[in-house]
Coordinates of C-alpha atoms and ligand atoms in Angstrom, one line a residue:
X1 CA -17.8 -13.0 -9.3
X2 CA -15.4 -10.6 -10.9
X3 CA -13.2 -8.1 -9.1
X4 CA -12.5 -4.6 -10.6
X5 CA -9.7 -2.5 -9.3
X6 CA -9.2 1.3 -9.4
X7 CA -12.7 2.5 -10.3
X8 CA -12.5 6.2 -9.8
X9 CA -15.1 8.7 -8.7
X10 CA -14.6 12.5 -8.3
X11 CA -15.8 13.9 -5.0
X12 CA -18.9 15.3 -6.8
X13 CA -19.9 11.9 -8.3
X14 CA -22.3 9.7 -6.3
X15 CA -21.7 6.0 -5.7
X16 CA -24.7 5.3 -8.0
X17 CA -22.4 5.8 -10.9
X18 CA -20.2 2.9 -10.0
X19 CA -22.4 0.4 -11.9
X20 CA -22.1 2.5 -15.0
X21 CA -18.3 2.8 -14.6
X22 CA -17.9 -0.9 -13.8
X23 CA -20.0 -1.8 -16.9
X24 CA -17.9 0.5 -19.1
X25 CA -14.7 -1.3 -17.9
X26 CA -16.3 -4.7 -18.6
X27 CA -17.6 -3.6 -22.0
X28 CA -21.2 -4.3 -21.0
X29 CA -24.4 -2.3 -20.8
X30 CA -25.0 -1.4 -17.1
X31 CA -28.1 -3.5 -16.9
X32 CA -26.0 -6.6 -17.3
X33 CA -24.4 -6.1 -13.9
X34 CA -26.6 -8.3 -11.7
X35 CA -25.0 -7.4 -8.4
X36 CA -22.3 -5.0 -7.2
X37 CA -20.5 -4.8 -3.8
X38 CA -17.9 -2.3 -2.7
X39 CA -15.0 -4.2 -1.5
X40 CA -12.7 -1.2 -0.7
X41 CA -13.0 2.5 -0.8
X42 CA -9.8 4.7 -0.5
X43 CA -9.0 8.4 -0.8
X44 CA -6.3 9.3 -3.2
X45 CA -5.1 12.7 -2.3
X46 CA -1.9 12.7 -4.2
X47 CA -3.0 15.2 -6.9
X48 CA -6.6 16.0 -7.4
X49 CA -8.4 14.4 -4.5
X50 CA -10.6 11.5 -5.7
X51 CA -12.1 8.2 -4.4
X52 CA -10.8 4.9 -5.6
X53 CA -12.9 1.8 -5.4
X54 CA -12.4 -1.9 -5.6
X55 CA -15.6 -3.6 -6.6
X56 CA -17.0 -7.1 -6.8
X57 CA -19.6 -7.7 -9.5
X58 CA -21.8 -10.5 -10.6
X59 CA -22.5 -10.9 -14.3
X60 CA -23.9 -13.6 -16.6
X61 CA -21.3 -15.6 -18.5
X62 CA -18.4 -14.5 -16.3
X63 CA -15.8 -16.5 -18.2
X64 CA -16.7 -15.0 -21.5
X65 CA -16.8 -11.4 -20.1
X66 CA -13.4 -11.8 -18.5
X67 CA -11.9 -13.2 -21.8
X68 CA -13.4 -10.4 -23.8
X69 CA -12.7 -7.3 -21.7
X70 CA -8.9 -7.7 -21.4
X71 CA -8.6 -4.9 -18.9
X72 CA -5.9 -5.3 -16.2
X73 CA -8.3 -3.9 -13.7
X74 CA -10.5 -7.0 -13.9
X75 CA -9.8 -10.4 -12.4
X76 CA -11.7 -13.3 -11.0
X77 CA -12.6 -12.5 -7.4
X78 CA -10.7 -14.7 -5.0
X79 CA -12.6 -16.3 -2.2
X80 CA -11.2 -15.3 1.2
X81 CA -13.2 -17.1 3.7
X82 CA -12.3 -17.6 7.3
X83 CA -14.1 -20.5 9.1
X84 CA -13.9 -21.4 12.7
X85 CA -12.7 -24.9 13.5
X86 CA -15.2 -27.7 14.0
X87 CA -16.8 -27.9 17.5
X88 CA -15.5 -29.9 20.5
X89 CA -17.1 -31.3 23.6
X90 CA -16.9 -28.9 26.5
X91 CA -13.7 -30.1 28.4
X92 CA -14.0 -31.1 32.1
X93 CA -11.6 -28.4 33.0
X94 CA -12.6 -25.3 30.9
X95 CA -9.9 -23.4 29.0
X96 CA -9.2 -20.0 30.7
X97 CA -8.6 -16.8 28.8
X98 CA -6.8 -14.1 30.8
X99 CA -7.5 -10.6 29.5
X100 CA -10.6 -9.2 27.7
X101 CA -8.7 -7.0 25.1
X102 CA -9.2 -7.8 21.4
X103 CA -6.8 -10.8 21.7
X104 CA -8.7 -12.4 24.6
X105 CA -12.2 -11.5 23.4
X106 CA -11.8 -13.0 19.9
X107 CA -10.0 -16.0 21.5
X108 CA -12.9 -16.5 23.9
X109 CA -15.4 -16.0 21.1
X110 CA -13.9 -18.7 19.0
X111 CA -13.6 -21.1 21.9
X112 CA -17.1 -20.4 23.0
X113 CA -18.6 -20.8 19.4
X114 CA -16.8 -24.1 19.1
X115 CA -18.4 -25.4 22.3
X116 CA -15.3 -25.2 24.7
X117 CA -17.2 -23.0 27.3
X118 CA -14.2 -20.9 28.3
X119 CA -13.7 -18.9 31.5
X120 CA -12.7 -15.2 30.7
X121 CA -10.8 -13.5 33.5
X122 CA -10.4 -9.7 33.4
X123 CA -8.8 -7.7 36.2
X124 CA -10.8 -4.6 35.1
X125 CA -14.4 -3.8 35.0
X126 CA -17.2 -4.0 32.3
X127 CA -16.9 -1.2 29.8
X128 CA -19.8 0.8 31.2
X129 CA -18.3 1.0 34.8
X130 CA -14.9 1.4 33.3
X131 CA -15.9 4.5 31.3
X132 CA -17.0 6.1 34.5
X133 CA -13.7 5.4 36.2
X134 CA -11.7 6.7 33.2
X135 CA -13.9 9.9 33.0
X136 CA -13.3 10.4 36.8
X137 CA -9.5 10.0 36.2
X138 CA -9.4 12.4 33.4
X139 CA -11.5 15.0 35.4
X140 CA -9.8 14.7 38.8
X141 CA -6.5 12.9 38.3
X142 CA -7.6 10.1 40.7
X143 CA -6.5 6.9 39.0
X144 CA -8.1 3.5 39.7
X145 CA -5.2 1.0 39.3
X146 CA -7.5 -1.9 38.0
X147 CA -10.0 0.2 35.9
X148 CA -8.3 2.6 33.5
X149 CA -7.4 3.2 29.9
X150 CA -5.2 0.0 29.9
X151 CA -7.3 -2.4 32.0
X152 CA -10.9 -3.5 31.7
X153 CA -13.3 -4.9 29.2
X154 CA -12.0 -4.1 25.6
X155 CA -8.4 -3.9 26.9
X156 CA -6.1 -1.0 25.8
X157 CA -8.1 -0.3 22.6
X158 CA -11.4 0.6 24.3
X159 CA -10.5 4.3 24.6
X160 CA -9.0 4.7 21.1
X161 CA -9.5 6.0 17.6
X162 CA -10.5 2.4 16.9
X163 CA -8.3 2.2 13.8
X164 CA -8.7 -1.2 12.2
X165 CA -6.2 -1.3 9.4
X166 CA -3.2 -3.6 9.6
X167 CA 0.0 -3.9 7.6
X168 CA -0.7 -7.6 6.9
X169 CA -3.4 -9.6 5.0
X170 CA -5.1 -12.4 6.7
X171 CA -8.5 -14.0 5.8
X172 CA -9.5 -13.7 9.5
X173 CA -9.4 -9.9 9.2
X174 CA -12.7 -9.8 7.2
X175 CA -14.2 -12.2 9.7
X176 CA -13.2 -9.8 12.6
X177 CA -14.7 -6.8 10.8
X178 CA -17.8 -8.7 10.1
X179 CA -18.1 -9.6 13.8
X180 CA -17.6 -6.0 14.8
X181 CA -20.4 -4.9 12.4
X182 CA -22.7 -7.7 13.6
X183 CA -22.2 -6.3 17.2
X184 CA -23.0 -2.7 16.2
X185 CA -19.9 -1.2 14.4
X186 CA -20.7 1.0 11.4
X187 CA -20.8 -0.9 8.1
X188 CA -18.3 1.4 6.5
X189 CA -15.5 -0.5 8.2
X190 CA -16.1 -3.4 5.8
X191 CA -15.0 -1.4 2.8
X192 CA -13.0 1.7 4.0
X193 CA -9.4 1.3 3.2
X194 CA -8.5 2.9 6.5
X195 CA -11.4 1.7 8.7
X196 CA -12.0 3.1 12.2
X197 CA -14.8 2.8 14.7
X198 CA -14.1 5.4 17.3
X199 CA -14.5 4.9 21.1
X200 CA -18.2 5.5 21.0
X201 CA -19.0 2.6 18.7
X202 CA -16.4 0.4 20.3
X203 CA -18.2 0.5 23.7
X204 CA -21.5 -0.6 22.1
X205 CA -19.7 -3.4 20.3
X206 CA -18.1 -4.6 23.5
X207 CA -21.4 -4.8 25.5
X208 CA -23.0 -6.7 22.6
X209 CA -20.0 -9.1 22.3
X210 CA -20.2 -9.8 26.1
X211 CA -23.9 -10.7 25.7
X212 CA -23.1 -13.2 23.0
X213 CA -20.2 -14.7 25.0
X214 CA -22.5 -15.2 28.0
X215 CA -25.2 -16.7 25.8
X216 CA -22.6 -19.3 24.6
X217 CA -21.8 -20.3 28.1
X218 CA -18.6 -18.3 28.5
X219 CA -18.0 -17.6 32.3
X220 CA -16.8 -13.9 32.3
X221 CA -15.3 -12.8 35.6
X222 CA -14.5 -9.1 35.8
X223 CA -12.4 -7.9 38.7
X224 CA -10.5 -11.2 38.7
X225 CA -6.7 -10.9 38.3
X226 CA -4.4 -13.8 37.8
X227 CA -1.6 -13.4 40.4
X228 CA 0.3 -16.7 40.1
X229 CA 0.6 -20.1 38.4
X230 CA 0.4 -23.5 39.9
X231 CA 2.6 -25.9 37.8
X232 CA 3.0 -29.7 37.9
X233 CA 5.8 -31.3 36.1
X234 CA 6.2 -28.3 33.7
X235 CA 2.5 -28.2 32.9
X236 CA -0.1 -25.6 34.2
X237 CA -2.4 -27.2 36.7
X238 CA -4.1 -24.1 38.2
X239 CA -4.1 -20.3 38.3
X240 CA -4.1 -18.3 41.5
X241 CA -6.7 -15.5 41.1
X242 CA -7.4 -12.4 43.1
X243 CA -11.1 -11.8 42.9
X244 CA -13.5 -9.3 44.6
X245 CA -14.1 -11.9 47.4
X246 CA -10.4 -12.7 47.9
X247 CA -7.8 -15.1 46.5
X248 CA -8.8 -18.5 45.1
X249 CA -7.2 -21.3 43.1
X250 CA -8.8 -22.0 39.7
X251 CA -8.0 -25.4 38.2
X252 CA -6.7 -24.8 34.6
X253 CA -5.0 -27.0 32.0
X254 CA -5.0 -24.4 29.3
X255 CA -4.6 -20.6 29.9
X256 CA -4.4 -18.0 27.2
X257 CA -2.1 -15.0 28.3
X258 CA -3.8 -12.1 26.4
X259 CA -2.5 -9.6 28.9
X260 CA -1.8 -6.6 26.8
X261 CA 1.5 -4.5 27.0
X262 CA 0.7 -2.8 30.4
X263 CA 0.4 -5.9 32.6
X264 CA 3.8 -5.3 34.2
X265 CA 3.1 -7.0 37.5
X266 CA 1.9 -10.1 35.7
X267 CA 5.0 -10.1 33.4
X268 CA 7.1 -10.0 36.7
X269 CA 5.1 -12.9 38.1
X270 CA 5.5 -14.9 34.9
X271 CA 9.3 -14.3 34.8
X272 CA 9.6 -15.3 38.4
X273 CA 7.7 -18.5 37.6
X274 CA 10.2 -19.4 35.0
X275 CA 8.0 -18.7 31.9
X276 CA 10.5 -18.1 29.0
X277 CA 10.6 -14.6 27.6
X278 CA 13.0 -12.3 25.9
X279 CA 13.6 -8.5 25.6
X280 CA 12.3 -6.8 22.4
X281 CA 12.8 -3.4 20.7
X282 CA 10.1 -0.8 21.5
X283 CA 9.4 2.8 20.6
X284 CA 8.9 5.8 22.9
X285 CA 8.3 9.5 22.4
X286 CA 5.6 12.1 22.7
X287 CA 2.2 13.0 21.3
X288 CA 2.2 15.8 18.8
X289 CA -1.0 17.9 18.4
X290 CA -2.0 20.2 15.6
X291 CA -5.2 22.0 14.5
X292 CA -7.1 19.5 12.3
X293 CA -7.9 22.3 9.8
X294 CA -4.1 22.8 9.2
X295 CA -3.6 19.1 8.4
X296 CA -6.8 19.0 6.2
X297 CA -5.5 21.9 4.2
X298 CA -2.2 20.3 3.5
X299 CA -3.6 16.8 2.7
X300 CA -6.8 17.8 0.9
X301 CA -5.8 21.2 -0.5
X302 CA -8.8 23.1 -2.0
X303 CA -11.1 20.1 -1.1
X304 CA -10.4 20.4 2.6
X305 CA -13.6 20.2 4.6
X306 CA -15.5 18.3 1.8
X307 CA -18.1 16.1 3.6
X308 CA -17.0 12.9 1.7
X309 CA -13.4 13.2 3.0
X310 CA -13.9 13.6 6.7
X311 CA -10.9 14.6 8.9
X312 CA -7.5 14.0 7.2
X313 CA -4.8 11.8 8.7
X314 CA -1.1 11.3 8.1
X315 CA 1.5 8.5 8.3
X316 CA 5.1 9.8 8.5
X317 CA 8.5 8.3 9.1
X318 CA 12.1 9.1 8.6
X319 CA 15.4 7.3 9.1
X320 CA 18.2 9.2 10.8
X321 CA 21.9 8.9 10.2
X322 CA 22.2 7.5 13.7
X323 CA 20.3 4.5 12.5
X324 CA 17.2 5.4 14.5
X325 CA 13.7 5.8 13.0
X326 CA 11.2 8.4 14.0
X327 CA 7.6 7.8 13.0
X328 CA 4.1 8.8 13.5
X329 CA 2.0 6.3 15.4
X330 CA -1.7 5.8 16.1
X331 CA -2.8 9.2 14.7
X332 CA -6.2 10.3 15.9
X333 CA -7.8 12.8 13.6
X334 CA -10.4 15.1 15.3
X335 CA -9.4 13.4 18.6
X336 CA -7.9 14.1 22.0
X337 CA -4.7 13.2 23.7
X338 CA -5.5 11.0 26.7
X339 CA -4.0 10.2 30.0
X340 CA -3.3 6.5 29.7
X341 CA -1.5 5.7 33.0
X342 CA -2.1 2.5 35.0
X343 CA 0.5 2.8 37.8
X344 CA 0.9 5.2 40.8
X345 CA 2.9 8.4 40.1
X346 CA 3.7 7.3 36.5
X347 CA 2.2 9.4 33.7
X348 CA 1.6 8.1 30.2
X349 CA -0.2 9.5 27.1
X350 CA -1.9 8.1 24.1
X351 CA -4.8 9.3 21.8
X352 CA -8.4 8.5 21.0
X353 CA -11.3 9.8 18.8
X354 CA -15.0 9.3 18.4
X355 CA -16.3 7.9 15.2
X356 CA -17.2 11.4 13.9
X357 CA -13.6 12.5 14.4
X358 CA -15.0 16.1 14.7
X359 CA -12.7 17.6 17.4
X360 CA -10.7 20.7 16.8
X361 CA -7.2 19.0 17.0
X362 CA -5.5 16.0 15.5
X363 CA -2.9 14.2 17.5
X364 CA -0.5 11.4 16.8
X365 CA 2.3 9.5 18.6
X366 CA 5.8 10.8 17.4
X367 CA 8.0 7.9 18.4
X368 CA 11.7 7.0 18.4
X369 CA 12.8 3.5 17.9
X370 CA 14.6 2.1 21.0
X371 CA 16.5 -1.2 21.3
X372 CA 17.4 -3.1 24.5
X373 CA 21.0 -1.7 24.1
X374 CA 19.6 1.8 24.7
X375 CA 18.7 1.3 28.4
X376 CA 20.6 -0.2 31.4
X377 CA 20.2 -3.7 32.6
X378 CA 19.5 -6.8 30.7
X379 CA 16.9 -9.5 30.8
X380 CA 13.4 -9.4 29.7
X381 CA 12.2 -6.9 32.3
X382 CA 14.8 -4.2 31.6
X383 CA 12.5 -2.5 29.1
X384 CA 9.7 -2.2 31.7
X385 CA 12.2 -0.4 34.1
X386 CA 13.1 2.0 31.2
X387 CA 9.4 2.8 30.5
X388 CA 8.7 3.2 34.2
X389 CA 11.6 5.6 34.7
X390 CA 10.3 7.8 31.7
X391 CA 6.8 7.8 33.1
X392 CA 8.1 8.8 36.6
X393 CA 10.0 11.7 35.1
X394 CA 7.0 12.8 33.2
X395 CA 4.8 12.6 36.3
X396 CA 7.3 14.6 38.3
X397 CA 7.6 17.2 35.5
X398 CA 3.8 17.5 35.5
X399 CA 3.9 18.3 39.2
X400 CA 1.6 15.4 40.2
X401 CA -2.0 14.5 39.7
X402 CA -1.2 13.0 36.3
X403 CA -0.8 16.5 34.8
X404 CA 1.4 15.9 31.7
X405 CA 4.5 18.0 30.8
X406 CA 4.1 19.8 27.4
X407 CA 6.0 22.1 25.2
X408 CA 5.5 23.9 21.9
X409 CA 7.5 22.6 19.0
X410 CA 9.2 25.9 18.4
X411 CA 10.4 26.0 22.0
X412 CA 11.5 22.4 21.9
X413 CA 13.6 23.0 18.8
X414 CA 15.1 26.1 20.5
X415 CA 15.7 24.4 23.9
X416 CA 13.5 26.9 25.7
X417 CA 10.8 26.1 28.2
X418 CA 7.3 26.9 27.0
X419 CA 5.1 29.1 29.2
X420 CA 1.8 28.6 27.5
X421 CA -0.1 27.5 24.3
X422 CA -0.1 29.2 21.0
X423 CA -2.8 28.6 18.5
X424 CA -3.1 24.8 19.4
X425 CA -4.9 24.3 22.8
X426 CA -3.8 21.0 24.2
X427 CA -6.7 18.5 24.7
X428 CA -5.0 16.3 27.4
X429 CA -7.0 16.1 30.6
X430 CA -6.6 16.6 33.6
X431 CA -4.3 19.2 32.1
X432 CA -0.7 20.0 31.0
X433 CA 2.2 21.9 32.7
X434 CA 4.3 23.9 30.3
X435 CA 8.0 23.0 30.6
X436 CA 11.2 22.0 28.7
X437 CA 10.9 18.4 27.6
X438 CA 14.7 18.3 27.3
X439 CA 14.8 18.2 31.1
X440 CA 13.0 14.9 31.4
X441 CA 13.3 12.9 28.1
X442 CA 16.6 11.1 27.5
X443 CA 19.0 13.1 25.3
X444 CA 18.9 10.5 22.5
X445 CA 15.1 10.8 22.3
X446 CA 15.3 14.7 22.2
X447 CA 18.1 14.6 19.6
X448 CA 16.2 12.2 17.4
X449 CA 13.0 14.3 17.5
X450 CA 15.0 17.4 16.8
X451 CA 16.6 15.9 13.7
X452 CA 13.3 14.4 12.6
X453 CA 10.9 17.4 12.9
X454 CA 12.5 19.3 10.0
X455 CA 12.5 16.2 7.9
X456 CA 8.9 15.5 8.6
X457 CA 8.1 19.2 7.8
X458 CA 9.3 18.6 4.3
X459 CA 6.6 15.8 4.0
X460 CA 3.7 17.8 5.6
X461 CA 4.0 21.5 5.5
X462 CA 3.2 22.8 9.0
X463 CA 4.0 19.5 10.9
X464 CA 6.9 21.2 12.7
X465 CA 5.1 24.5 13.2
X466 CA 6.0 26.5 16.3
X467 CA 2.6 26.1 17.9
X468 CA 2.2 22.4 17.6
X469 CA 2.1 20.9 21.0
X470 CA 4.3 18.0 22.3
X471 CA 2.8 16.1 25.3
X472 CA 4.9 13.5 27.2
X473 CA 5.4 10.7 27.5
X474 CA 4.1 8.1 25.0
X475 CA 5.6 5.0 26.5
X476 CA 3.0 2.3 25.9
X477 CA 3.0 1.9 22.2
X478 CA 4.5 -1.6 22.2
X479 CA 5.5 -4.3 24.6
X480 CA 9.2 -4.3 25.6
X481 CA 9.3 -8.1 25.8
X482 CA 8.1 -11.2 24.1
X483 CA 6.8 -14.4 25.9
X484 CA 8.2 -17.2 23.9
X485 CA 5.9 -19.7 22.3
X486 CA 6.3 -22.7 19.8
X487 CA 5.0 -22.8 16.2
X488 CA 1.9 -24.4 17.8
X489 CA 1.4 -21.3 20.0
X490 CA 2.3 -22.9 23.3
X491 CA 4.9 -21.8 25.9
X492 CA 7.6 -24.2 27.0
X493 CA 5.6 -24.2 30.3
X494 CA 2.8 -26.4 28.8
X495 CA -0.7 -25.2 29.0
X496 CA 0.2 -21.5 28.7
X497 CA -0.7 -19.8 25.4
X498 CA 1.0 -16.4 25.1
X499 CA -1.3 -14.2 22.8
X500 CA -1.6 -10.7 21.4
X501 CA 0.3 -7.5 21.9
X502 CA 1.5 -8.1 25.5
X503 CA 3.0 -11.4 24.5
X504 CA 4.8 -9.6 21.6
X505 CA 2.8 -11.2 18.8
X506 CA 0.6 -8.3 17.7
X507 CA 0.6 -4.5 17.4
X508 CA -2.9 -3.1 17.3
X509 CA -6.6 -4.1 17.6
X510 CA -6.9 -6.2 14.4
X511 CA -3.6 -8.1 14.7
X512 CA -4.3 -8.9 18.5
X513 CA -7.8 -10.1 17.6
X514 CA -6.4 -12.2 14.7
X515 CA -3.8 -13.7 17.1
X516 CA -6.7 -14.5 19.5
X517 CA -8.4 -16.5 16.9
X518 CA -5.2 -18.3 15.9
X519 CA -4.6 -19.2 19.6
X520 CA -8.1 -20.5 19.9
X521 CA -7.5 -22.7 16.8
X522 CA -4.4 -24.2 18.4
X523 CA -6.2 -24.9 21.7
X524 CA -9.2 -26.4 20.1
X525 CA -6.8 -28.7 18.1
X526 CA -5.2 -29.8 21.3
X527 CA -8.6 -30.4 23.0
X528 CA -9.8 -32.3 19.9
X529 CA -6.8 -34.6 20.0
X530 CA -7.3 -35.3 23.7
X531 CA -11.0 -36.2 23.1
X532 CA -10.3 -38.6 20.2
X533 CA -11.3 -42.1 21.3
Ligands
FAD601 C1 -5.3 4.9 24.2 C2 -5.0 3.9 23.1 C3 -5.4 4.0 21.8 C4 -5.1 3.0 20.9 N1 -5.6 3.1 19.6 C5 -5.5 2.1 18.7 C6 -6.1 2.2 17.5 O1 -6.8 3.2 17.1 N2 -6.0 1.1 16.6 C7 -5.3 0.0 17.0 O2 -5.1 -0.9 16.2 N3 -4.6 -0.1 18.2 C8 -4.8 1.0 19.1 N4 -4.2 0.9 20.4 C9 -3.4 -0.3 20.7 C10 -4.4 -1.5 20.9 O3 -5.3 -1.1 21.9 C11 -3.7 -2.7 21.3 O4 -2.8 -3.1 20.3 C12 -4.7 -3.9 21.6 O5 -5.6 -3.5 22.6 C13 -3.9 -5.1 22.1 O6 -4.8 -6.1 22.4 P1 -4.5 -7.3 23.4 O7 -5.8 -8.1 23.5 O8 -3.2 -7.9 23.1 O9 -4.2 -6.5 24.8 P2 -5.0 -5.4 25.6 O10 -6.1 -4.8 24.8 O11 -4.1 -4.6 26.3 O12 -5.9 -6.3 26.7 C14 -5.3 -6.9 27.8 C15 -6.3 -7.1 28.9 O13 -5.7 -8.1 29.8 C16 -6.1 -7.7 31.1 N5 -5.1 -8.2 32.1 C17 -3.8 -7.9 32.1 N6 -3.2 -8.6 33.2 C18 -4.2 -9.4 33.7 C19 -4.2 -10.4 34.8 N7 -3.1 -10.7 35.4 N8 -5.4 -11.0 35.1 C20 -6.5 -10.6 34.4 N9 -6.6 -9.7 33.4 C21 -5.4 -9.1 33.0 C22 -6.0 -6.1 31.1 O14 -6.9 -5.5 32.0 C23 -6.5 -5.9 29.7 O15 -7.9 -5.6 29.6 C24 -4.4 1.8 21.2 C25 -4.0 1.7 22.6 C26 -4.2 2.7 23.5 C27 -3.8 2.5 25.0

């Protein structure tokens, strides 16, 4: 197979023309292209908006064609194939995966496909019931502490834009995307440069993945929270679990800790049990919300609204003289700002979209980098105390019931409380209370945002417009600690396998899922060695 980069189509040209264009680059008549696959499709909006493709094509006499065409756009296609490890015998004591987010689910999938028959413990509920609890929370402000935007099947990403791009390349990424498609995600994620599935498709995928796991012998237990460890001579021997019928002891030699970044009670328990961990930098800030059509107009100019483009997005960052960075995070085109709390009287925000991304507003995190030196206390749990304090202040400023404090950008920059919306109506439910964010966010966060907004305005005209809405507080973008693990993926407390975002080894759905696969590979290797005659 040959790979051809940078094949360009205008917005008016159909993909049927790709064969002709590929053939022209190769110097062949179009009929000599035997097969053509789109590997990647990106939007180039720098000047005239156009579509840029990477293609894989099959031709006869590949070597000869490659030698003759001499185009830098053409190369031999590299095989990037991820394979699961060879199967093992089901161990007498099954491996346990704690957490059914992307990290835990892909770890359980690999273990189950390789015959290890894992147990999957998830404190929250299956996604269908969870969706009802979340809707109830967004409508009434009544929060279920075990079933919410952070906890339950699918983990933190289950109510999200479902962005699947990563900053890294790993052969397992294509495998993960392929699995998502096999379980019901749209095929476009296989080739879009910035793939996203949206909350609607994610829920279908999760239900289908659950059915496969069960069919492979995985014992999935919803409503089961790990509350303590039983250790023998530095090795895990059992987990204490709180289930719907009460507390029980589950024998376990290997347990994957795919806990996500909001499992604060579990981090406290692990710390008390002596599991090594360290503090880590994080980022906190607000959600910023604009009219989607304003961002479309800046990004796509005269082509804004073209059906082949969809809703525009953005990725912004700037570095301030203070040494801090301010950057956009998890932008949700056509989406909504969501209440993402999981604890009593502590408010947190995030964002989500449906696959169609057809809402009126676009929102994104606007975050300031924070290091452990920025908050009081030391030790691995100090960052959690910092996040909690911010969330308590946000809750109080909202006046209770998980109403979020909000302010228009113009008022924020002028240090004046807002009294109501301008042209951007905030989408956060159960609602916002207009206020002055300077009264609740730490001064270093407000100062960094104040310096950054005009700089970001230079990159996207209208970004710092008066009526854009800031909703506080975005505090769960990353985990403030890392649970230490060896090169082989295991904690110094043997039998514990820290995994995914909560353990500090991933940031986002794809990297958490990839870390889940890697963790499964390590455990399977250990099981295989133990089973060797
Ligand atoms: C609203 C929102 C939108 C997001 N949007 C995107 C996006 O578009 N793209 C993207 O890449 N990332 C997004 N993210 C981030 C992404 O969701 C996370 O990076 C990812 O889910 C991390 O995966 P994980 O498996 O490590 O942890 P999680 O997904 O957090 O899963 C951890 C699971 O462990 C369970 N758990 C915790 N403690 C226990 C315990 N003691 N016992 C049993 N179970 C336990 C939790 O209930 C949870 O289900 C978003 C996050 C949020 C909150």
